[in-house]
Amino acid sequence: MFRRGALTLFRARGVPIRLHFSVLVLVPFLTLAIAVQAPRIASLAGLEIHWSGWVFGLLASVGLLASIVLHELAHTLIAIRHGGSVESIVLMALGGVSQVSRMPQSPRHELEMAAAGPLTSLALAGLIGLAYRGTTGTPDLSFALFLVAYLNLVLGLFNLLPAFPMDGGRVLRAALAWKLGRRRATQIATVVGKVMAGLFALVGLLGGGIWMILIAFFVWSGAAQEKLFSDLQTTLSDLTVGQVQHVSPTTHADATLEEARLALRDGAAETAIVLEGERTVGVIRKRDIVGFPPTVQARERVRDHMVGVQALTATEDLGESFDRILREGELPVVDDEGHPSGVVRSGDVFRALRERGFRFPGEPPETSA
């Protein structure tokens, strides 16, 4: 199914693997680039190939996407092993993203999680490289393996650069956090990332090409985003999710839309928590219902129109959960025993930030009348 511009392909350890629509840009571009360069690269490698360059381009693109999945799965498995929680893995034009809803708390565990991805890519490069050396008698297959091994090598080494949003920036932050604490470590890692972005930009301006400038922008933006995330986390760290939630009515997944609408009316609410048995499985909003005529509302079931999301716990640190709230817009909240207690919205997060005097970069300070 599609969600936020991404198609769910399959699940691994319960984590959905999604393909973002931006990959429709990456695959044709990479396929074209390799198709054009394949004869020259093969000649430099001393291989006489017979397949069309387009075949090599497509095989390399698919191989890269599969490699990115394994790269991100390595992050995911280590995160889960150390008590973290991963919502999904999304394959995008600029690589993969593991959407971690709860990070491992120990700096050592975060370091392991961050390093797992690039180390997996380097291991894949080595293994596929061995396969390449063992298939020199079949030059077309050998060249296809060479391309995938090379792409994994680049993926692994690039992600080891000590700058956000690459894994190397997280490795650096985790290593520094052992002695300096997470916030100070993030500040230092952010500065390192911005210095590296400046170096990429300089190389690009001195003849390295537009790609170096684009990478510089990517790295600078990643460093700035991580710094903002750290500041937000610190500002909200003295609050729990339960302190900013709103009371919300409940309805059942097998209820009709009409029954859900009545529950929302009686509770004077815009959102109801959806239960399946005693388990909270998502939310349904008034706007998801009112567009249907009464005859449809009386027939359709909530489960077919709700937003299925994992609930937050009321005692969770808001500083650890705010990014998920902002990403989803609205999430159900349960108490420590799993009973529904309310709903928390992105507006609640922004209100808490304003109450603490937080200002986003570029936002003018409030002035008294």
Short mmCIF file of C-alpha atoms in Angstrom, two decimals:
data_model
loop_
_atom_site.label_atom_id
_atom_site.label_comp_id
_atom_site.label_asym_id
_atom_site.label_seq_id
_atom_site.Cartn_x
_atom_site.Cartn_y
_atom_site.Cartn_z
CA MET A 1 0.00 0.00 0.00
CA PHE A 2 1.05 3.63 -0.53
CA ARG A 3 1.82 5.83 2.45
CA ARG A 4 3.39 9.28 2.30
CA GLY A 5 4.54 8.75 -1.29
CA ALA A 6 6.05 5.32 -0.62
CA LEU A 7 4.96 1.83 -1.65
CA THR A 8 5.35 -0.98 0.89
CA LEU A 9 7.28 -3.82 -0.77
CA PHE A 10 7.60 -6.33 2.08
CA ARG A 11 8.33 -6.61 5.81
CA ALA A 12 11.47 -7.78 7.59
CA ARG A 13 11.27 -8.50 11.33
CA GLY A 14 7.93 -6.68 11.25
CA VAL A 15 9.52 -3.53 9.77
CA PRO A 16 7.94 -2.41 6.45
CA ILE A 17 10.39 -1.82 3.58
CA ARG A 18 9.01 1.03 1.46
CA LEU A 19 9.96 2.38 -1.96
CA HIS A 20 9.65 6.17 -2.23
CA PHE A 21 8.48 7.63 -5.54
CA SER A 22 11.78 9.56 -5.83
CA VAL A 23 13.47 6.24 -6.72
CA LEU A 24 11.75 6.67 -10.09
CA VAL A 25 14.35 9.41 -10.64
CA LEU A 26 17.35 7.45 -9.32
CA VAL A 27 16.90 4.22 -11.29
CA PRO A 28 16.61 5.75 -14.80
CA PHE A 29 19.46 8.21 -14.08
CA LEU A 30 21.82 5.53 -12.74
CA THR A 31 20.83 3.08 -15.47
CA LEU A 32 21.55 5.68 -18.14
CA ALA A 33 24.87 6.71 -16.60
CA ILE A 34 26.13 3.13 -16.42
CA ALA A 35 24.72 2.20 -19.84
CA VAL A 36 26.71 5.03 -21.45
CA GLN A 37 29.92 4.31 -19.54
CA ALA A 38 29.77 0.50 -19.47
CA PRO A 39 32.00 -0.18 -22.54
CA ARG A 40 34.72 2.24 -21.33
CA ILE A 41 34.65 0.91 -17.73
CA ALA A 42 34.76 -2.71 -18.96
CA SER A 43 37.71 -1.87 -21.21
CA LEU A 44 39.60 -0.36 -18.27
CA ALA A 45 38.82 -3.51 -16.26
CA GLY A 46 40.19 -5.66 -19.08
CA LEU A 47 36.83 -7.33 -19.80
CA GLU A 48 35.26 -7.89 -23.20
CA ILE A 49 31.51 -7.59 -22.67
CA HIS A 50 28.68 -8.53 -25.03
CA TRP A 51 25.50 -7.56 -23.20
CA SER A 52 23.92 -4.19 -23.87
CA GLY A 53 25.01 -1.35 -21.62
CA TRP A 54 21.35 -0.94 -20.65
CA VAL A 55 21.35 -4.44 -19.18
CA PHE A 56 24.36 -3.61 -17.02
CA GLY A 57 22.79 -0.32 -16.01
CA LEU A 58 19.56 -1.97 -14.92
CA LEU A 59 21.36 -4.80 -13.07
CA ALA A 60 23.56 -2.28 -11.25
CA SER A 61 20.55 -0.14 -10.27
CA VAL A 62 18.61 -3.11 -8.91
CA GLY A 63 21.75 -4.39 -7.18
CA LEU A 64 22.29 -1.00 -5.54
CA LEU A 65 18.70 -0.87 -4.25
CA ALA A 66 19.04 -4.39 -2.81
CA SER A 67 22.33 -3.38 -1.21
CA ILE A 68 20.75 -0.28 0.35
CA VAL A 69 18.02 -2.48 1.84
CA LEU A 70 20.67 -4.72 3.44
CA HIS A 71 22.57 -1.62 4.63
CA GLU A 72 19.47 -0.24 6.35
CA LEU A 73 18.42 -3.65 7.69
CA ALA A 74 21.78 -3.84 9.47
CA HIS A 75 20.96 -0.56 11.24
CA THR A 76 17.48 -1.83 12.06
CA LEU A 77 18.51 -5.20 13.49
CA ILE A 78 21.15 -3.66 15.76
CA ALA A 79 18.70 -0.96 16.91
CA ILE A 80 16.06 -3.57 17.79
CA ARG A 81 18.64 -5.75 19.50
CA HIS A 82 19.57 -2.88 21.83
CA GLY A 83 16.02 -1.80 22.70
CA GLY A 84 15.41 0.64 19.86
CA SER A 85 12.31 0.72 17.70
CA VAL A 86 12.18 1.17 13.91
CA GLU A 87 8.97 2.21 12.15
CA SER A 88 10.04 1.57 8.59
CA ILE A 89 12.85 1.59 6.05
CA VAL A 90 12.30 3.92 3.10
CA LEU A 91 14.33 3.67 -0.12
CA MET A 92 14.75 7.14 -1.62
CA ALA A 93 16.67 8.74 -4.50
CA LEU A 94 19.48 9.79 -2.14
CA GLY A 95 19.68 6.40 -0.39
CA GLY A 96 17.85 4.60 2.37
CA VAL A 97 16.39 5.98 5.58
CA SER A 98 15.66 3.91 8.69
CA GLN A 99 12.90 5.76 10.51
CA VAL A 100 13.95 5.07 14.09
CA SER A 101 11.15 5.94 16.53
CA ARG A 102 13.24 5.04 19.60
CA MET A 103 17.03 5.16 19.59
CA PRO A 104 19.21 2.88 21.72
CA GLN A 105 20.06 4.81 24.88
CA SER A 106 23.70 3.79 25.32
CA PRO A 107 26.35 5.65 23.22
CA ARG A 108 28.04 2.28 22.60
CA HIS A 109 24.81 0.82 21.25
CA GLU A 110 24.20 3.87 19.07
CA LEU A 111 27.75 3.55 17.74
CA GLU A 112 27.13 -0.11 16.90
CA MET A 113 23.88 0.75 15.16
CA ALA A 114 25.44 3.58 13.12
CA ALA A 115 28.50 1.54 12.10
CA ALA A 116 26.50 -1.54 11.13
CA GLY A 117 25.26 -0.06 7.85
CA PRO A 118 28.56 0.98 6.23
CA LEU A 119 30.33 -2.12 7.54
CA THR A 120 27.64 -4.24 5.89
CA SER A 121 28.15 -2.37 2.61
CA LEU A 122 31.91 -2.88 2.78
CA ALA A 123 31.42 -6.57 3.58
CA LEU A 124 29.10 -6.88 0.57
CA ALA A 125 31.70 -5.15 -1.60
CA GLY A 126 34.29 -7.69 -0.46
CA LEU A 127 32.05 -10.74 -0.95
CA ILE A 128 30.78 -9.63 -4.36
CA GLY A 129 34.36 -8.70 -5.28
CA LEU A 130 35.44 -12.27 -4.54
CA ALA A 131 32.59 -13.53 -6.72
CA TYR A 132 33.78 -11.16 -9.46
CA ARG A 133 37.29 -12.58 -9.30
CA GLY A 134 35.89 -16.09 -9.51
CA THR A 135 33.81 -15.49 -12.64
CA THR A 136 36.39 -14.01 -15.02
CA GLY A 137 35.61 -16.81 -17.47
CA THR A 138 32.16 -15.27 -18.01
CA PRO A 139 33.00 -11.59 -18.63
CA ASP A 140 29.42 -10.27 -18.76
CA LEU A 141 28.49 -11.75 -15.37
CA SER A 142 31.89 -10.76 -14.01
CA PHE A 143 31.40 -7.14 -15.08
CA ALA A 144 27.90 -6.99 -13.56
CA LEU A 145 29.33 -8.23 -10.24
CA PHE A 146 32.18 -5.71 -10.51
CA LEU A 147 29.70 -2.83 -10.83
CA VAL A 148 27.62 -3.91 -7.81
CA ALA A 149 30.78 -4.47 -5.72
CA TYR A 150 32.07 -1.01 -6.68
CA LEU A 151 28.74 0.66 -5.81
CA ASN A 152 28.77 -1.05 -2.40
CA LEU A 153 32.34 0.13 -1.81
CA VAL A 154 31.33 3.72 -2.59
CA LEU A 155 28.18 3.40 -0.44
CA GLY A 156 30.18 2.09 2.53
CA LEU A 157 33.03 4.60 2.33
CA PHE A 158 30.77 7.60 1.70
CA ASN A 159 28.64 6.71 4.70
CA LEU A 160 31.72 6.53 6.92
CA LEU A 161 32.48 10.23 6.37
CA PRO A 162 32.23 11.88 9.83
CA ALA A 163 29.39 14.22 8.92
CA PHE A 164 25.62 14.16 9.32
CA PRO A 165 23.45 12.82 7.78
CA MET A 166 25.91 10.04 6.91
CA ASP A 167 26.42 7.18 9.34
CA GLY A 168 29.94 8.40 10.07
CA GLY A 169 28.49 11.52 11.69
CA ARG A 170 26.48 9.33 14.05
CA VAL A 171 29.52 7.19 14.77
CA LEU A 172 31.48 10.34 15.65
CA ARG A 173 28.64 11.66 17.82
CA ALA A 174 28.28 8.34 19.67
CA ALA A 175 32.04 8.12 20.29
CA LEU A 176 32.15 11.68 21.66
CA ALA A 177 29.01 11.15 23.76
CA TRP A 178 30.85 8.62 25.94
CA LYS A 179 32.82 11.44 27.55
CA LEU A 180 30.97 14.64 26.64
CA GLY A 181 27.28 13.74 26.71
CA ARG A 182 24.93 13.57 23.75
CA ARG A 183 24.17 17.28 23.39
CA ARG A 184 27.80 18.45 23.41
CA ALA A 185 28.77 15.55 21.14
CA THR A 186 26.06 16.59 18.67
CA GLN A 187 27.34 20.18 18.66
CA ILE A 188 30.88 19.06 17.86
CA ALA A 189 29.77 16.55 15.21
CA THR A 190 27.63 19.28 13.63
CA VAL A 191 30.61 21.62 13.34
CA VAL A 192 32.71 18.84 11.80
CA GLY A 193 29.92 18.19 9.30
CA LYS A 194 29.68 21.85 8.29
CA VAL A 195 33.46 22.04 7.83
CA MET A 196 33.28 19.00 5.55
CA ALA A 197 30.41 20.59 3.64
CA GLY A 198 32.58 23.67 3.12
CA LEU A 199 35.39 21.48 1.77
CA PHE A 200 33.04 19.73 -0.65
CA ALA A 201 31.76 23.10 -1.86
CA LEU A 202 35.32 24.38 -2.33
CA VAL A 203 36.29 21.31 -4.36
CA GLY A 204 33.17 21.79 -6.45
CA LEU A 205 33.93 25.45 -7.14
CA LEU A 206 37.54 24.63 -8.04
CA GLY A 207 36.47 22.23 -10.76
CA GLY A 208 35.02 19.24 -8.96
CA GLY A 209 31.67 19.77 -10.67
CA ILE A 210 28.08 20.38 -9.68
CA TRP A 211 27.86 17.04 -7.86
CA MET A 212 30.37 18.18 -5.24
CA ILE A 213 28.32 21.31 -4.63
CA LEU A 214 25.14 19.25 -4.31
CA ILE A 215 26.87 16.93 -1.83
CA ALA A 216 28.04 20.01 0.11
CA PHE A 217 24.45 21.25 0.33
CA PHE A 218 23.28 17.77 1.39
CA VAL A 219 25.90 17.55 4.16
CA TRP A 220 25.34 21.12 5.41
CA SER A 221 21.57 20.57 5.55
CA GLY A 222 22.05 17.29 7.41
CA ALA A 223 24.30 18.92 10.00
CA ALA A 224 21.87 21.82 10.51
CA GLN A 225 18.93 19.42 10.84
CA GLU A 226 20.71 17.29 13.42
CA LYS A 227 21.60 20.38 15.46
CA LEU A 228 17.96 21.55 15.35
CA PHE A 229 16.78 18.07 16.36
CA SER A 230 19.15 18.07 19.34
CA ASP A 231 17.95 21.53 20.45
CA LEU A 232 14.32 20.46 20.18
CA GLN A 233 15.02 17.29 22.12
CA THR A 234 16.71 19.22 24.93
CA THR A 235 13.91 21.81 25.10
CA LEU A 236 11.23 19.14 25.48
CA SER A 237 13.16 16.71 27.68
CA ASP A 238 11.39 17.76 30.91
CA LEU A 239 7.96 16.82 29.54
CA THR A 240 6.22 13.49 29.04
CA VAL A 241 3.81 12.70 26.24
CA GLY A 242 0.98 12.42 28.75
CA GLN A 243 1.47 16.02 29.88
CA VAL A 244 0.57 17.42 26.45
CA GLN A 245 -2.01 14.86 25.26
CA HIS A 246 -5.74 15.51 24.77
CA VAL A 247 -8.54 13.26 25.96
CA SER A 248 -10.14 11.50 23.00
CA PRO A 249 -13.09 9.12 22.55
CA THR A 250 -12.55 5.54 21.41
CA THR A 251 -14.20 3.40 18.78
CA HIS A 252 -13.64 -0.14 17.53
CA ALA A 253 -12.10 -1.23 14.26
CA ASP A 254 -15.22 -3.23 13.36
CA ALA A 255 -17.59 -0.34 14.16
CA THR A 256 -19.32 1.48 11.32
CA LEU A 257 -18.30 4.98 10.30
CA GLU A 258 -21.67 6.17 11.60
CA GLU A 259 -20.90 4.76 15.05
CA ALA A 260 -17.49 6.43 14.98
CA ARG A 261 -19.06 9.73 13.94
CA LEU A 262 -21.45 9.59 16.88
CA ALA A 263 -18.57 8.83 19.25
CA LEU A 264 -16.74 11.89 17.92
CA ARG A 265 -19.86 14.04 18.27
CA ASP A 266 -20.51 12.92 21.84
CA GLY A 267 -16.88 13.49 22.77
CA ALA A 268 -16.75 16.88 21.00
CA ALA A 269 -13.56 15.68 19.32
CA GLU A 270 -11.99 15.64 15.87
CA THR A 271 -10.17 12.34 16.38
CA ALA A 272 -11.07 8.99 17.94
CA ILE A 273 -8.71 6.23 19.07
CA VAL A 274 -9.35 2.94 17.28
CA LEU A 275 -9.27 -0.30 19.28
CA GLU A 276 -9.07 -3.88 18.11
CA GLY A 277 -10.10 -5.90 21.12
CA GLU A 278 -8.18 -4.11 23.87
CA ARG A 279 -5.28 -3.12 21.65
CA THR A 280 -4.87 0.42 20.27
CA VAL A 281 -4.29 0.15 16.53
CA GLY A 282 -4.70 3.68 15.19
CA VAL A 283 -6.90 6.73 14.89
CA ILE A 284 -9.82 7.85 12.77
CA ARG A 285 -10.54 11.49 12.15
CA LYS A 286 -13.80 13.29 11.62
CA ARG A 287 -12.62 14.45 8.22
CA ASP A 288 -12.13 10.79 7.20
CA ILE A 289 -15.85 10.22 7.78
CA VAL A 290 -17.85 13.31 6.87
CA GLY A 291 -17.11 13.08 3.16
CA PHE A 292 -19.20 9.94 2.87
CA PRO A 293 -23.01 10.05 2.52
CA PRO A 294 -25.05 8.58 5.42
CA THR A 295 -25.76 5.34 3.54
CA VAL A 296 -22.05 4.72 3.13
CA GLN A 297 -21.29 5.69 6.74
CA ALA A 298 -23.81 3.10 7.90
CA ARG A 299 -22.13 0.40 5.81
CA GLU A 300 -18.37 1.06 5.84
CA ARG A 301 -16.18 -0.12 8.71
CA VAL A 302 -13.68 1.94 10.65
CA ARG A 303 -10.82 -0.50 9.95
CA ASP A 304 -11.00 0.36 6.25
CA HIS A 305 -10.65 4.12 6.76
CA MET A 306 -8.56 4.55 9.90
CA VAL A 307 -4.90 5.57 10.05
CA GLY A 308 -3.01 2.61 11.49
CA VAL A 309 -0.18 3.83 13.74
CA GLN A 310 1.72 2.57 16.76
CA ALA A 311 0.68 4.29 19.99
CA LEU A 312 2.98 6.25 22.26
CA THR A 313 3.09 5.64 26.01
CA ALA A 314 2.00 8.53 28.26
CA THR A 315 5.17 8.26 30.37
CA GLU A 316 7.52 8.51 27.36
CA ASP A 317 9.89 11.47 27.22
CA LEU A 318 8.43 14.01 24.77
CA GLY A 319 11.97 14.90 23.72
CA GLU A 320 12.44 11.33 22.47
CA SER A 321 9.05 11.15 20.73
CA PHE A 322 8.42 14.59 19.21
CA ASP A 323 9.89 13.75 15.79
CA ARG A 324 7.44 10.89 15.35
CA ILE A 325 4.55 13.12 16.39
CA LEU A 326 5.60 15.79 13.90
CA ARG A 327 6.03 13.19 11.16
CA GLU A 328 2.63 11.57 11.69
CA GLY A 329 0.76 14.71 12.73
CA GLU A 330 -1.27 12.88 15.35
CA LEU A 331 -0.75 9.74 17.46
CA PRO A 332 -2.78 7.80 20.02
CA VAL A 333 -1.44 7.58 23.58
CA VAL A 334 -1.78 4.67 26.01
CA ASP A 335 -0.93 4.31 29.70
CA ASP A 336 1.66 1.86 31.02
CA GLU A 337 -0.94 -0.92 31.01
CA GLY A 338 -1.84 -0.31 27.37
CA HIS A 339 -5.20 1.40 27.98
CA PRO A 340 -5.95 4.37 25.69
CA SER A 341 -5.51 7.70 27.43
CA GLY A 342 -5.66 10.32 24.70
CA VAL A 343 -4.21 11.75 21.49
CA VAL A 344 -1.13 13.93 20.99
CA ARG A 345 -0.80 16.24 17.98
CA SER A 346 2.00 18.18 16.31
CA GLY A 347 0.31 21.39 17.51
CA ASP A 348 0.82 20.23 21.09
CA VAL A 349 4.56 19.94 20.44
CA PHE A 350 4.78 23.43 18.93
CA ARG A 351 2.77 24.89 21.81
CA ALA A 352 5.14 23.31 24.35
CA LEU A 353 8.11 24.73 22.44
CA ARG A 354 6.61 28.23 22.39
CA GLU A 355 5.91 28.06 26.11
CA ARG A 356 9.62 27.40 26.65
CA GLY A 357 10.67 30.29 24.43
CA PHE A 358 12.06 28.11 21.64
CA ARG A 359 12.50 29.79 18.26
CA PHE A 360 13.24 28.00 15.01
CA PRO A 361 16.18 29.30 12.90
CA GLY A 362 15.08 32.47 11.07
CA GLU A 363 11.99 32.91 13.23
CA PRO A 364 11.84 36.43 14.75
CA PRO A 365 11.67 36.65 18.55
CA GLU A 366 8.41 37.67 20.14
CA THR A 367 8.15 41.32 21.12
CA SER A 368 6.03 42.65 23.92
CA ALA A 369 3.39 45.25 23.06
#
